[in-house]
Amino acid sequence: MTTDATPPMEDRGKLLSQAIDAIRAVAGKVSGDQWDAQSPCTEWTARDVVNHVVGGSSMLALLFEGKSWAEASGGSASIPEGSDPVEALDAAAGAAKAAVARPGAMEQEVQFARGPMPGAGFATMMFTDILIHTWDLAKATGQDATLPSDLVDASYAIVLPRKGQMPQPAFAPEVEMPDDADTQSRLLGMLGRDPDWTG
């Protein structure tokens, strides 16, 4: 996939599932005190990053079941105190993957905070969110933060038309990248990340 080839809407659920697999692979290598490590997300630890993905994934599953935004927000999951974050991630992410894999899921209407939207649209937002949080988690815990290149290309093509327009405070201000920066660095910069972050 080239960086200017926007992935078809019908593929957005598959992309989300692949991003979930990517963060699961990173989360599976986190142990002990690493869960308390600072992440590139201000005021979030590694555990907080995964907790955010758990919440978002469980919300997605509820929305695709036909719940309202208020119902999904109120019913979203979090990592239980003292429990294994990976177990909570598996449960929530598994439900999300099943939801977007159902026939017609990308075409169905789901209730977003600002009103109804196609399932593909919500899956797209979740895809980039989870992909970038995969990088956050890897950086926080000292792992290889190289993201799958096909997912980076897909996310870059989706985000590029909104360059300089990402909503805040959901995203930090854009970090400018040099002209010769690779696609992952350019994607991270657009979403307010410094590729050279070291904690």
GROMACS .gro file of C-alpha atoms in nm:
model
  199
    1MET     CA    1   0.000   0.000   0.000
    2THR     CA    2   0.128   0.346  -0.085
    3THR     CA    3   0.101   0.632   0.156
    4ASP     CA    4  -0.151   0.815  -0.063
    5ALA     CA    5  -0.383   0.516  -0.112
    6THR     CA    6  -0.675   0.562   0.126
    7PRO     CA    7  -0.800   0.217   0.232
    8PRO     CA    8  -1.157   0.130   0.127
    9MET     CA    9  -1.425   0.183   0.388
   10GLU     CA   10  -1.512  -0.187   0.386
   11ASP     CA   11  -1.157  -0.262   0.506
   12ARG     CA   12  -1.169  -0.037   0.812
   13GLY     CA   13  -1.286  -0.315   1.046
   14LYS     CA   14  -0.999  -0.535   0.936
   15LEU     CA   15  -0.753  -0.253   0.996
   16LEU     CA   16  -0.892  -0.203   1.344
   17SER     CA   17  -0.856  -0.572   1.421
   18GLN     CA   18  -0.495  -0.566   1.301
   19ALA     CA   19  -0.420  -0.264   1.521
   20ILE     CA   20  -0.570  -0.450   1.817
   21ASP     CA   21  -0.342  -0.744   1.741
   22ALA     CA   22  -0.045  -0.506   1.733
   23ILE     CA   23  -0.113  -0.353   2.074
   24ARG     CA   24  -0.186  -0.697   2.218
   25ALA     CA   25   0.156  -0.816   2.105
   26VAL     CA   26   0.322  -0.523   2.281
   27ALA     CA   27   0.108  -0.553   2.595
   28GLY     CA   28   0.197  -0.919   2.623
   29LYS     CA   29   0.561  -0.825   2.678
   30VAL     CA   30   0.493  -0.576   2.960
   31SER     CA   31   0.555  -0.697   3.313
   32GLY     CA   32   0.590  -0.585   3.673
   33ASP     CA   33   0.677  -0.221   3.734
   34GLN     CA   34   0.670  -0.146   3.361
   35TRP     CA   35   0.294  -0.095   3.393
   36ASP     CA   36   0.369   0.215   3.601
   37ALA     CA   37   0.614   0.361   3.348
   38GLN     CA   38   0.543   0.706   3.203
   39SER     CA   39   0.410   0.699   2.848
   40PRO     CA   40   0.434   0.966   2.577
   41CYS     CA   41   0.075   1.057   2.668
   42THR     CA   42   0.097   1.329   2.930
   43GLU     CA   43  -0.012   1.204   3.274
   44TRP     CA   44  -0.069   0.849   3.145
   45THR     CA   45   0.128   0.543   3.248
   46ALA     CA   46   0.156   0.228   3.038
   47ARG     CA   47  -0.138   0.087   3.234
   48ASP     CA   48  -0.342   0.400   3.162
   49VAL     CA   49  -0.277   0.360   2.789
   50VAL     CA   50  -0.408   0.004   2.793
   51ASN     CA   51  -0.699   0.107   3.014
   52HIS     CA   52  -0.795   0.365   2.751
   53VAL     CA   53  -0.791   0.097   2.481
   54VAL     CA   54  -0.997  -0.135   2.702
   55GLY     CA   55  -1.256   0.136   2.751
   56GLY     CA   56  -1.269   0.234   2.387
   57SER     CA   57  -1.290  -0.125   2.267
   58SER     CA   58  -1.574  -0.210   2.503
   59MET     CA   59  -1.757   0.106   2.399
   60LEU     CA   60  -1.723   0.011   2.034
   61ALA     CA   61  -1.872  -0.333   2.099
   62LEU     CA   62  -2.170  -0.176   2.277
   63LEU     CA   63  -2.226   0.082   2.003
   64PHE     CA   64  -2.224  -0.187   1.736
   65GLU     CA   65  -2.486  -0.372   1.943
   66GLY     CA   66  -2.710  -0.069   1.895
   67LYS     CA   67  -2.654   0.104   2.229
   68SER     CA   68  -2.675   0.481   2.254
   69TRP     CA   69  -2.361   0.688   2.315
   70ALA     CA   70  -2.468   0.745   2.676
   71GLU     CA   71  -2.533   0.375   2.731
   72ALA     CA   72  -2.203   0.275   2.574
   73SER     CA   73  -2.012   0.539   2.769
   74GLY     CA   74  -2.170   0.429   3.094
   75GLY     CA   75  -2.118   0.060   3.024
   76SER     CA   76  -1.760   0.073   2.900
   77ALA     CA   77  -1.507  -0.146   3.078
   78SER     CA   78  -1.186  -0.061   3.260
   79ILE     CA   79  -0.904  -0.266   3.407
   80PRO     CA   80  -1.022  -0.391   3.748
   81GLU     CA   81  -0.802  -0.281   4.036
   82GLY     CA   82  -0.523  -0.529   4.095
   83SER     CA   83  -0.600  -0.737   3.788
   84ASP     CA   84  -0.390  -0.828   3.485
   85PRO     CA   85  -0.421  -0.550   3.223
   86VAL     CA   86  -0.366  -0.802   2.944
   87GLU     CA   87  -0.665  -1.011   3.051
   88ALA     CA   88  -0.885  -0.701   3.047
   89LEU     CA   89  -0.748  -0.606   2.706
   90ASP     CA   90  -0.818  -0.952   2.568
   91ALA     CA   91  -1.180  -0.942   2.682
   92ALA     CA   92  -1.259  -0.594   2.554
   93ALA     CA   93  -1.058  -0.618   2.234
   94GLY     CA   94  -1.202  -0.959   2.154
   95ALA     CA   95  -1.552  -0.813   2.175
   96ALA     CA   96  -1.451  -0.523   1.950
   97LYS     CA   97  -1.299  -0.751   1.689
   98ALA     CA   98  -1.612  -0.967   1.686
   99ALA     CA   99  -1.830  -0.658   1.649
  100VAL     CA  100  -1.652  -0.518   1.343
  101ALA     CA  101  -1.630  -0.860   1.180
  102ARG     CA  102  -2.006  -0.909   1.165
  103PRO     CA  103  -2.159  -0.888   0.815
  104GLY     CA  104  -2.277  -0.535   0.747
  105ALA     CA  105  -2.092  -0.385   1.044
  106MET     CA  106  -1.915  -0.121   0.837
  107GLU     CA  107  -2.242  -0.006   0.682
  108GLN     CA  108  -2.453  -0.002   0.998
  109GLU     CA  109  -2.526   0.321   1.181
  110VAL     CA  110  -2.374   0.370   1.525
  111GLN     CA  111  -2.439   0.650   1.771
  112PHE     CA  112  -2.140   0.879   1.816
  113ALA     CA  113  -2.126   1.170   2.064
  114ARG     CA  114  -2.196   1.419   1.782
  115GLY     CA  115  -2.467   1.207   1.622
  116PRO     CA  116  -2.505   0.892   1.411
  117MET     CA  117  -2.224   0.779   1.184
  118PRO     CA  118  -2.142   0.470   0.973
  119GLY     CA  119  -1.971   0.185   1.151
  120ALA     CA  120  -1.675   0.225   0.918
  121GLY     CA  121  -1.627   0.581   1.042
  122PHE     CA  122  -1.611   0.480   1.405
  123ALA     CA  123  -1.385   0.185   1.326
  124THR     CA  124  -1.153   0.426   1.142
  125MET     CA  125  -1.119   0.653   1.445
  126MET     CA  126  -1.051   0.355   1.670
  127PHE     CA  127  -0.798   0.213   1.425
  128THR     CA  128  -0.568   0.514   1.430
  129ASP     CA  129  -0.621   0.567   1.803
  130ILE     CA  130  -0.516   0.212   1.891
  131LEU     CA  131  -0.230   0.210   1.641
  132ILE     CA  132  -0.078   0.523   1.792
  133HIS     CA  133  -0.130   0.393   2.143
  134THR     CA  134   0.062   0.084   2.038
  135TRP     CA  135   0.359   0.313   1.980
  136ASP     CA  136   0.293   0.488   2.313
  137LEU     CA  137   0.294   0.158   2.498
  138ALA     CA  138   0.606   0.032   2.326
  139LYS     CA  139   0.796   0.354   2.399
  140ALA     CA  140   0.682   0.356   2.761
  141THR     CA  141   0.809   0.004   2.820
  142GLY     CA  142   1.132   0.013   2.622
  143GLN     CA  143   1.017  -0.210   2.336
  144ASP     CA  144   1.075  -0.178   1.963
  145ALA     CA  145   0.829   0.094   1.865
  146THR     CA  146   0.835   0.021   1.492
  147LEU     CA  147   0.471  -0.015   1.390
  148PRO     CA  148   0.353  -0.250   1.111
  149SER     CA  149   0.430  -0.061   0.791
  150ASP     CA  150   0.103  -0.149   0.618
  151LEU     CA  151  -0.097  -0.013   0.911
  152VAL     CA  152   0.118   0.302   0.923
  153ASP     CA  153   0.060   0.359   0.551
  154ALA     CA  154  -0.315   0.312   0.591
  155SER     CA  155  -0.339   0.545   0.891
  156TYR     CA  156  -0.120   0.807   0.725
  157ALA     CA  157  -0.345   0.811   0.418
  158ILE     CA  158  -0.650   0.853   0.642
  159VAL     CA  159  -0.501   1.125   0.864
  160LEU     CA  160  -0.314   1.328   0.599
  161PRO     CA  161  -0.622   1.519   0.472
  162ARG     CA  162  -0.670   1.644   0.829
  163LYS     CA  163  -0.309   1.755   0.877
  164GLY     CA  164  -0.301   2.054   1.109
  165GLN     CA  165  -0.667   2.006   1.203
  166MET     CA  166  -0.653   1.728   1.464
  167PRO     CA  167  -0.885   1.805   1.758
  168GLN     CA  168  -0.731   1.911   2.087
  169PRO     CA  169  -0.697   1.809   2.368
  170ALA     CA  170  -0.751   1.464   2.214
  171PHE     CA  171  -0.422   1.516   2.028
  172ALA     CA  172  -0.125   1.728   2.127
  173PRO     CA  173  -0.016   2.004   1.888
  174GLU     CA  174   0.150   1.879   1.571
  175VAL     CA  175   0.523   1.810   1.583
  176GLU     CA  176   0.683   1.923   1.259
  177MET     CA  177   0.893   1.660   1.081
  178PRO     CA  178   1.177   1.712   0.831
  179ASP     CA  179   1.104   1.652   0.463
  180ASP     CA  180   1.301   1.327   0.464
  181ALA     CA  181   1.120   1.178   0.766
  182ASP     CA  182   0.977   0.830   0.720
  183THR     CA  183   0.603   0.769   0.710
  184GLN     CA  184   0.578   0.653   1.070
  185SER     CA  185   0.752   0.968   1.194
  186ARG     CA  186   0.529   1.189   0.982
  187LEU     CA  187   0.218   1.012   1.114
  188LEU     CA  188   0.336   1.046   1.472
  189GLY     CA  189   0.415   1.414   1.420
  190MET     CA  190   0.070   1.486   1.278
  191LEU     CA  191  -0.081   1.325   1.587
  192GLY     CA  192   0.131   1.527   1.829
  193ARG     CA  193   0.402   1.271   1.903
  194ASP     CA  194   0.776   1.323   1.901
  195PRO     CA  195   0.929   1.012   1.740
  196ASP     CA  196   1.241   1.067   1.951
  197TRP     CA  197   1.052   1.066   2.283
  198THR     CA  198   1.252   0.900   2.560
  199GLY     CA  199   1.049   0.966   2.874
   0.00000   0.00000   0.00000
